Amino acid sequence: MSPAWNTIRADFPILNQQINGQPLLYLDNAATSQKPQCVIDALSTYYREDNANVHRGIHALSMRATFAYEAARERSAKFLNAASASEIVFTAGTTDGINLVANAWGDEHLKAGDVILLTEMEHHSNLVPWQLLARRTGAKLRFLPIVAGDTGLLDLGKLPEVLTSDVKLFAFTHVSNTLGVINPAAELCAAAKKIGALTLVDAAQSAGHMPLDVRAMDCDFLVLSGHKMCGPTGIGVLYGREALLQAMPPYRGGGSMISSVDFFESKWAPAPQKFEAGTPNIADAIALARAMDYLDELGREAIARHDEKLAALAYQRIQAEIPGIRVLGPAQHRSGVVSFAIPGAHAHDVVTLADRDGIALRGGHHCNQPLMRKLGLMSTSRASFYLYNTEDEIERLIQSLLRIQQFFSA
Ligand code: C6P
């Protein structure tokens, strides 16, 4: 049975406010999602009742905090269907997770002549760390192109041309934050595996929006950000295959990540502790686990269907009703992200005018500058939907965009 989407708003206290005299219409979920009361409560309960450092003390509070923190790791493993909690490293978010892999795995395994394969739709977070790695090691970057036009679909026919035996890692986004395209992650991982390349899936825009199963996907690494999936900022997850994580050197040194330390040499703790130097983000990991419970209570399949329905409707109505507008991404089988460009209007102006109507959009290059250039655009405006958005809100968005379009065509 589908959740009652209209009542879900009540779980998110922030939505109950006026912006510029209008009820807030929050459509910037791809940047960050809002947080349900149960996640806010998990954070404040932890600080009110359980706060202590983890893995250090043997007093009651420390043991309670350690138990809850490690339970959050177990919860994350279950959320991703990982084989074991030792495959889960808590990070600060997607960007942090990718940098961890680029440094810890990349520095050890890549050399001049090796290739890191990316796609043309990568967020800067899944591009710049690989550029830095290429500079350090002499490895090269290569890109799987998108097809011509505005659907933004990957040109899978070009895969055999770019996925050759010199590719050591294929890192790609599961869902584009600009195009709304959902990439066929399992298919891409299978193709990489055939030629012996590892895979990293950037799940920043898919975690929390659809079911994720790292074993079915058969990826080697997967990264996500808690704040885009009803959890707090500053916490994320890196999933890595156990054997890979155990073989990788640490990325950062400090307390908690060692088994023994001498003046000149140290020995590392096993993964995942090896990658969590210093006091971790305990409270946010615990609250992220609560967010995972919340999403699973609603059902991730149902959330995916809800997002897709709203995004497909928004895509179709914007295309049909706003004269001259250019809408990006596929019409169907898409995530909740809908980007568009109004001729003659800068996206920042569009977003400023929408804000006057109480509507939160994002405008700009969305940390996707190479993709923007490829599409011949400087920027787009972006509406991104999530579980608390409704069909009625699309009507409000359309009325606002009509006013904005008329303003710029006057
Ligand atoms: N995209 C957006 O408005 P962090 O900042 O580390 O939580 O996530 C980075 C990131 C990586 N990959 C993808 C596909 C993303 O969409 C993002 C974040 C936000 O689109 C902020 S730029």
Coordinates of C-alpha atoms and ligand atoms in Angstrom, one line a residue:
M1 CA 0.0 0.0 0.0
S2 CA 1.3 3.5 -0.9
P3 CA 1.9 5.9 2.0
A4 CA -0.6 8.9 2.3
W5 CA 1.7 11.4 0.6
N6 CA -0.4 14.4 1.6
T7 CA 0.1 13.7 5.4
I8 CA 3.8 13.2 5.1
R9 CA 4.4 17.0 5.2
A10 CA 3.4 17.0 8.8
D11 CA 6.5 15.0 9.7
F12 CA 8.6 17.9 8.4
P13 CA 8.2 20.9 10.7
I14 CA 10.2 23.3 8.5
L15 CA 7.7 23.0 5.7
N16 CA 5.0 24.7 7.9
Q17 CA 6.1 28.3 7.3
Q18 CA 5.6 31.2 5.0
I19 CA 8.2 32.7 2.7
N20 CA 7.5 36.1 1.3
G21 CA 3.9 35.8 2.4
Q22 CA 3.4 32.4 0.7
P23 CA 3.5 28.9 2.1
L24 CA 7.0 27.5 1.5
L25 CA 7.2 25.2 -1.5
Y26 CA 10.5 23.5 -1.1
L27 CA 11.8 22.2 -4.5
D28 CA 15.6 22.1 -3.8
N29 CA 15.8 18.6 -2.5
A30 CA 18.7 17.6 -4.8
A31 CA 20.8 20.2 -2.9
T32 CA 19.6 19.0 0.5
S33 CA 16.4 17.4 1.8
Q34 CA 14.4 18.5 4.8
K35 CA 14.5 16.5 8.0
P36 CA 11.6 14.7 9.6
Q37 CA 10.8 15.3 13.3
C38 CA 12.0 11.7 14.1
V39 CA 15.5 12.6 12.8
I40 CA 15.6 15.9 14.7
D41 CA 14.5 14.0 17.8
A42 CA 17.2 11.3 17.3
L43 CA 19.8 14.1 17.3
S44 CA 18.5 15.9 20.3
T45 CA 17.9 12.7 22.3
Y46 CA 21.5 11.6 21.7
Y47 CA 22.9 14.9 22.9
R48 CA 20.4 15.1 25.8
E49 CA 20.8 11.5 27.1
D50 CA 23.7 9.6 25.6
N51 CA 26.5 11.9 24.5
A52 CA 30.0 10.5 25.1
N53 CA 33.0 9.7 23.0
V54 CA 33.0 6.2 21.3
H55 CA 35.4 3.3 21.3
R56 CA 37.4 4.9 24.2
G57 CA 35.5 5.0 27.5
I58 CA 34.2 2.0 29.5
H59 CA 31.7 4.1 31.5
A60 CA 28.0 3.7 30.8
L61 CA 27.5 6.7 28.5
S62 CA 30.5 5.8 26.4
M63 CA 29.3 2.3 26.0
R64 CA 25.8 3.5 25.1
A65 CA 27.2 5.9 22.5
T66 CA 29.5 3.2 21.1
F67 CA 26.6 0.8 20.8
A68 CA 24.4 3.3 19.1
Y69 CA 27.2 4.4 16.7
E70 CA 28.0 0.8 15.7
A71 CA 24.3 0.0 15.4
A72 CA 24.1 2.9 12.9
R73 CA 26.8 1.1 10.9
E74 CA 24.8 -2.1 11.0
R75 CA 21.8 -0.1 9.9
S76 CA 23.7 1.4 7.0
A77 CA 24.9 -2.1 5.9
K78 CA 21.3 -3.3 5.9
F79 CA 20.1 -0.2 4.0
L80 CA 22.6 -1.0 1.2
N81 CA 22.4 -4.8 1.5
A82 CA 26.1 -4.9 2.2
A83 CA 27.5 -8.3 3.3
S84 CA 28.8 -6.9 6.5
A85 CA 29.0 -3.8 8.7
S86 CA 32.8 -3.8 8.2
E87 CA 32.1 -2.7 4.6
I88 CA 30.6 0.6 5.9
V89 CA 32.9 3.6 6.5
F90 CA 31.3 6.7 7.9
T91 CA 32.4 9.8 6.0
A92 CA 31.5 13.5 6.0
G93 CA 29.5 12.9 2.8
T94 CA 29.8 11.9 -0.9
T95 CA 32.6 14.3 -1.6
D96 CA 34.6 13.0 1.3
G97 CA 34.0 9.3 0.4
I98 CA 35.2 9.9 -3.2
N99 CA 38.3 11.7 -2.0
L100 CA 39.0 8.8 0.4
V101 CA 38.9 6.2 -2.4
A102 CA 40.9 8.5 -4.8
N103 CA 43.6 8.8 -2.2
A104 CA 43.7 5.5 -0.3
W105 CA 42.9 3.2 -3.3
G106 CA 44.0 5.4 -6.2
D107 CA 47.5 6.4 -4.9
E108 CA 48.3 2.7 -4.3
H109 CA 46.9 1.2 -7.5
L110 CA 47.2 3.7 -10.3
K111 CA 50.3 4.5 -12.5
A112 CA 51.0 6.4 -15.7
G113 CA 49.1 4.9 -18.6
D114 CA 46.2 3.7 -16.5
V115 CA 42.7 5.2 -17.2
I116 CA 40.0 6.4 -14.9
L117 CA 36.7 6.3 -16.8
L118 CA 34.0 8.8 -15.9
T119 CA 30.9 10.0 -17.7
E120 CA 30.2 13.5 -19.1
M121 CA 27.5 14.1 -16.5
E122 CA 29.6 13.8 -13.3
H123 CA 29.3 16.3 -10.5
H124 CA 32.5 18.1 -9.7
S125 CA 32.8 15.9 -6.6
N126 CA 33.2 12.8 -8.9
L127 CA 35.5 14.6 -11.3
V128 CA 38.0 16.9 -9.4
P129 CA 39.3 14.2 -7.0
W130 CA 40.1 12.0 -10.1
Q131 CA 41.8 15.0 -11.8
L132 CA 44.0 15.4 -8.7
L133 CA 44.7 11.7 -8.6
A134 CA 45.6 11.7 -12.3
R135 CA 48.0 14.6 -11.7
R136 CA 49.7 12.7 -8.8
T137 CA 50.0 9.4 -10.6
G138 CA 50.1 10.1 -14.4
A139 CA 46.9 8.2 -15.0
K140 CA 44.5 9.6 -17.6
L141 CA 40.8 10.5 -17.5
R142 CA 38.4 9.4 -20.2
F143 CA 34.6 10.0 -20.5
L144 CA 31.6 8.0 -21.6
P145 CA 29.6 10.6 -23.6
I146 CA 25.9 11.4 -23.4
V147 CA 23.9 11.1 -26.5
A148 CA 23.3 14.3 -28.6
G149 CA 20.2 16.3 -27.6
D150 CA 18.6 17.1 -24.2
T151 CA 17.6 13.6 -22.9
G152 CA 21.0 13.4 -21.2
L153 CA 21.1 9.6 -21.5
L154 CA 24.5 7.9 -21.6
D155 CA 25.6 6.8 -25.0
L156 CA 25.9 3.1 -24.0
G157 CA 26.8 2.2 -27.6
K158 CA 30.1 3.9 -27.0
L159 CA 30.9 1.8 -23.9
P160 CA 33.1 -0.8 -25.7
E161 CA 35.1 2.1 -27.2
V162 CA 35.9 3.7 -23.9
L163 CA 35.9 0.8 -21.5
T164 CA 39.1 -0.8 -22.7
S165 CA 41.7 -2.9 -20.8
D166 CA 43.6 0.1 -19.6
V167 CA 40.6 1.3 -17.5
K168 CA 41.3 0.5 -13.8
L169 CA 38.3 2.3 -12.3
F170 CA 34.9 3.3 -13.7
A171 CA 33.3 6.0 -11.5
F172 CA 29.9 7.2 -12.4
T173 CA 26.8 8.8 -11.0
H174 CA 23.8 6.6 -10.4
V175 CA 21.4 9.6 -10.9
S176 CA 22.4 12.9 -12.5
N177 CA 21.8 16.0 -10.2
T178 CA 21.2 18.1 -13.3
L179 CA 19.5 15.8 -15.9
G180 CA 17.5 13.6 -13.6
V181 CA 18.7 10.6 -15.6
I182 CA 18.9 7.3 -13.8
N183 CA 21.9 5.4 -15.1
P184 CA 21.8 1.6 -15.4
A185 CA 24.3 1.0 -12.6
A186 CA 24.2 -2.8 -12.6
E187 CA 24.8 -2.9 -16.3
L188 CA 27.7 -0.5 -16.1
C189 CA 29.3 -2.4 -13.2
A190 CA 29.0 -5.7 -15.1
A191 CA 30.7 -4.2 -18.1
A192 CA 33.5 -2.9 -16.0
K193 CA 33.9 -6.2 -14.2
K194 CA 34.3 -8.0 -17.5
I195 CA 37.5 -6.1 -18.2
G196 CA 38.8 -6.2 -14.6
A197 CA 38.1 -2.6 -13.8
L198 CA 36.7 -1.6 -10.3
T199 CA 33.6 0.6 -10.0
L200 CA 32.6 3.5 -7.8
V201 CA 28.9 4.5 -7.8
D202 CA 28.1 8.1 -6.8
A203 CA 24.7 7.5 -5.1
A204 CA 24.3 11.1 -3.7
Q205 CA 21.1 11.5 -5.7
S206 CA 19.8 8.0 -5.6
A207 CA 20.2 7.0 -1.9
G208 CA 17.0 7.8 -0.1
H209 CA 15.1 8.0 -3.4
M210 CA 15.0 4.4 -4.5
P211 CA 16.1 0.9 -3.3
L212 CA 19.8 0.4 -3.4
D213 CA 21.5 -3.0 -3.2
V214 CA 25.3 -3.0 -3.5
R215 CA 25.3 -6.8 -4.0
A216 CA 22.8 -6.8 -6.8
M217 CA 24.5 -3.8 -8.4
D218 CA 27.8 -5.6 -7.9
C219 CA 29.8 -2.4 -7.4
D220 CA 33.1 -2.1 -5.6
F221 CA 32.5 1.2 -3.9
L222 CA 29.4 3.3 -3.4
V223 CA 29.2 6.7 -1.7
L224 CA 26.2 8.7 -0.4
S225 CA 25.4 11.8 1.6
G226 CA 23.1 11.7 4.6
H227 CA 21.7 15.2 4.2
K228 CA 20.1 14.4 0.8
M229 CA 18.1 11.5 2.3
C230 CA 16.4 13.1 5.3
G231 CA 19.5 12.8 7.5
P232 CA 21.8 15.4 8.9
T233 CA 24.6 17.3 7.1
G234 CA 28.2 16.3 7.7
I235 CA 27.6 12.5 7.6
G236 CA 27.8 10.1 4.7
V237 CA 28.6 6.5 3.9
L238 CA 31.3 4.8 1.9
Y239 CA 30.5 1.2 1.1
G240 CA 33.6 -0.8 -0.1
R241 CA 34.0 -4.5 -0.7
E242 CA 35.6 -5.9 2.4
A243 CA 38.7 -7.3 0.7
L244 CA 39.4 -3.9 -1.0
L245 CA 38.9 -1.9 2.2
Q246 CA 41.2 -4.3 4.2
A247 CA 43.9 -4.0 1.5
M248 CA 43.8 -0.2 1.3
P249 CA 46.1 2.0 3.3
P250 CA 44.5 4.6 5.6
Y251 CA 43.7 8.1 4.2
R252 CA 44.1 10.1 7.4
G253 CA 46.1 9.3 10.5
G254 CA 45.1 9.9 14.2
G255 CA 43.5 8.4 17.1
S256 CA 41.1 5.4 16.8
M257 CA 42.5 4.2 13.5
I258 CA 45.5 2.3 14.9
S259 CA 46.2 -1.0 16.6
S260 CA 49.5 0.1 18.0
V261 CA 51.7 3.2 17.8
D262 CA 55.4 3.7 18.4
F263 CA 57.5 6.8 18.0
F264 CA 58.4 6.1 14.3
E265 CA 55.9 3.4 13.2
S266 CA 52.3 2.5 13.6
K267 CA 50.0 -0.4 12.8
W268 CA 46.5 0.2 11.5
A269 CA 43.3 -1.1 12.9
P270 CA 41.3 -3.2 10.4
A271 CA 38.7 -1.5 8.2
P272 CA 36.4 0.3 8.8
Q273 CA 38.2 1.8 11.9
K274 CA 41.3 2.4 9.8
F275 CA 39.4 5.0 7.8
E276 CA 37.8 6.8 10.8
A277 CA 40.7 8.8 12.4
G278 CA 39.7 11.0 15.3
T279 CA 36.4 11.4 17.1
P280 CA 33.7 10.5 14.5
N281 CA 30.5 12.3 13.8
I282 CA 28.6 10.1 16.3
A283 CA 25.3 12.0 16.7
D284 CA 24.8 12.4 12.9
A285 CA 25.6 8.8 12.2
I286 CA 22.9 7.8 14.7
A287 CA 20.4 10.3 13.3
L288 CA 21.2 9.0 9.7
A289 CA 20.3 5.5 10.9
R290 CA 16.9 7.0 12.0
A291 CA 16.5 8.6 8.6
M292 CA 17.1 5.2 7.0
D293 CA 14.4 3.7 9.2
Y294 CA 12.0 6.5 8.3
L295 CA 12.6 5.9 4.5
D296 CA 12.1 2.2 4.9
E297 CA 8.9 2.6 6.9
L298 CA 7.6 4.6 3.9
G299 CA 9.2 2.2 1.4
R300 CA 11.9 3.1 -1.0
E301 CA 10.0 1.6 -4.0
A302 CA 7.0 3.8 -3.2
I303 CA 9.2 6.9 -2.8
A304 CA 10.8 6.2 -6.2
R305 CA 7.4 5.9 -7.8
H306 CA 6.2 9.1 -6.1
D307 CA 9.3 11.1 -7.2
E308 CA 9.1 9.8 -10.8
K309 CA 5.4 10.5 -11.1
L310 CA 5.9 14.1 -9.9
A311 CA 9.0 14.7 -12.0
A312 CA 7.4 13.3 -15.2
L313 CA 4.3 15.4 -14.6
A314 CA 6.4 18.5 -14.0
Y315 CA 8.6 17.8 -17.0
Q316 CA 5.5 17.4 -19.2
R317 CA 3.6 20.4 -17.9
I318 CA 6.7 22.7 -18.0
Q319 CA 7.4 21.6 -21.6
A320 CA 3.8 22.0 -22.7
E321 CA 2.8 25.2 -20.9
I322 CA 5.8 27.5 -20.7
P323 CA 6.5 28.9 -24.1
G324 CA 10.0 28.6 -25.5
I325 CA 11.4 26.7 -22.4
R326 CA 14.1 24.1 -22.7
V327 CA 13.7 21.2 -20.4
L328 CA 16.5 18.7 -19.8
G329 CA 16.5 15.0 -19.2
P330 CA 14.3 12.1 -20.3
A331 CA 10.5 12.4 -20.3
Q332 CA 10.1 9.1 -18.5
H333 CA 12.0 6.8 -16.1
R334 CA 13.6 9.7 -14.3
S335 CA 14.5 10.8 -10.8
G336 CA 12.8 13.7 -9.1
V337 CA 15.2 16.3 -10.7
V338 CA 13.8 18.6 -13.5
S339 CA 16.2 21.2 -14.9
F340 CA 15.1 23.9 -17.4
A341 CA 16.3 27.0 -19.1
I342 CA 14.1 30.0 -20.0
P343 CA 15.5 31.8 -23.0
G344 CA 16.7 35.3 -22.2
A345 CA 16.6 34.7 -18.4
H346 CA 19.5 33.9 -16.2
A347 CA 18.8 31.1 -13.8
H348 CA 19.7 33.2 -10.8
D349 CA 17.0 35.7 -11.8
V350 CA 14.4 32.9 -12.3
V351 CA 15.2 31.5 -8.9
T352 CA 15.0 34.9 -7.3
L353 CA 11.6 35.6 -8.8
A354 CA 10.4 32.1 -7.8
D355 CA 11.5 32.8 -4.2
R356 CA 9.2 35.8 -4.2
D357 CA 6.4 33.3 -4.8
G358 CA 7.7 31.2 -1.8
I359 CA 9.2 28.6 -4.1
A360 CA 12.7 27.2 -3.4
L361 CA 14.5 26.2 -6.6
R362 CA 18.2 26.0 -7.4
G363 CA 19.8 28.0 -10.2
G364 CA 23.3 27.8 -11.6
H365 CA 25.7 25.2 -13.0
H366 CA 24.9 22.7 -10.2
C367 CA 28.6 21.8 -9.9
N368 CA 28.3 20.4 -13.5
Q369 CA 30.3 22.9 -15.5
P370 CA 31.6 20.5 -18.2
L371 CA 28.1 19.1 -18.7
M372 CA 26.7 22.7 -19.0
R373 CA 29.3 23.5 -21.6
K374 CA 28.5 20.3 -23.5
L375 CA 24.8 21.3 -23.6
G376 CA 25.6 24.9 -24.6
L377 CA 24.2 26.3 -21.4
M378 CA 25.6 28.6 -18.8
S379 CA 23.2 27.5 -16.1
T380 CA 19.7 26.0 -15.5
S381 CA 17.0 26.4 -13.0
R382 CA 16.2 23.2 -11.2
A383 CA 13.1 21.9 -9.4
S384 CA 13.8 18.7 -7.4
F385 CA 11.0 16.7 -5.8
Y386 CA 10.9 14.5 -2.8
L387 CA 8.5 12.6 -0.7
Y388 CA 6.7 15.6 0.8
N389 CA 6.0 17.3 -2.5
T390 CA 2.5 17.0 -4.1
E391 CA 0.8 17.4 -7.5
D392 CA -0.8 20.6 -6.2
E393 CA 2.6 22.1 -5.8
I394 CA 3.3 21.5 -9.5
E395 CA 0.4 23.7 -10.3
R396 CA 1.9 26.4 -8.1
L397 CA 5.3 26.0 -9.8
I398 CA 3.7 26.3 -13.3
Q399 CA 1.8 29.5 -12.4
S400 CA 5.0 31.0 -11.0
L401 CA 7.0 30.0 -14.1
L402 CA 4.4 31.4 -16.4
R403 CA 4.7 34.8 -14.6
I404 CA 8.5 34.6 -14.8
Q405 CA 8.4 33.7 -18.5
Q406 CA 6.0 36.6 -19.2
F407 CA 8.3 39.0 -17.2
F408 CA 11.3 38.1 -19.4
S409 CA 9.5 38.1 -22.7
A410 CA 7.8 41.5 -22.0
Ligands
C6P1 N1 24.9 17.9 -5.3 C1 23.2 19.7 -5.8 O1 22.6 20.7 -5.5 P1 28.1 16.4 -1.0 O2 28.2 17.9 -1.2 O3 29.4 15.8 -0.7 O4 27.0 16.0 0.0 O5 27.5 15.8 -2.4 C2 28.2 16.0 -3.6 C3 27.5 15.5 -4.7 C4 28.1 14.4 -5.4 N2 27.4 13.8 -6.5 C5 26.3 14.3 -6.9 C6 25.6 13.6 -8.0 C7 25.6 15.4 -6.2 O6 24.5 15.8 -6.7 C8 26.3 16.0 -5.2 C9 25.7 17.2 -4.5 C10 24.2 19.1 -4.7 O7 23.1 19.1 -6.9 C11 25.1 20.2 -4.2 S1 26.2 20.8 -5.4

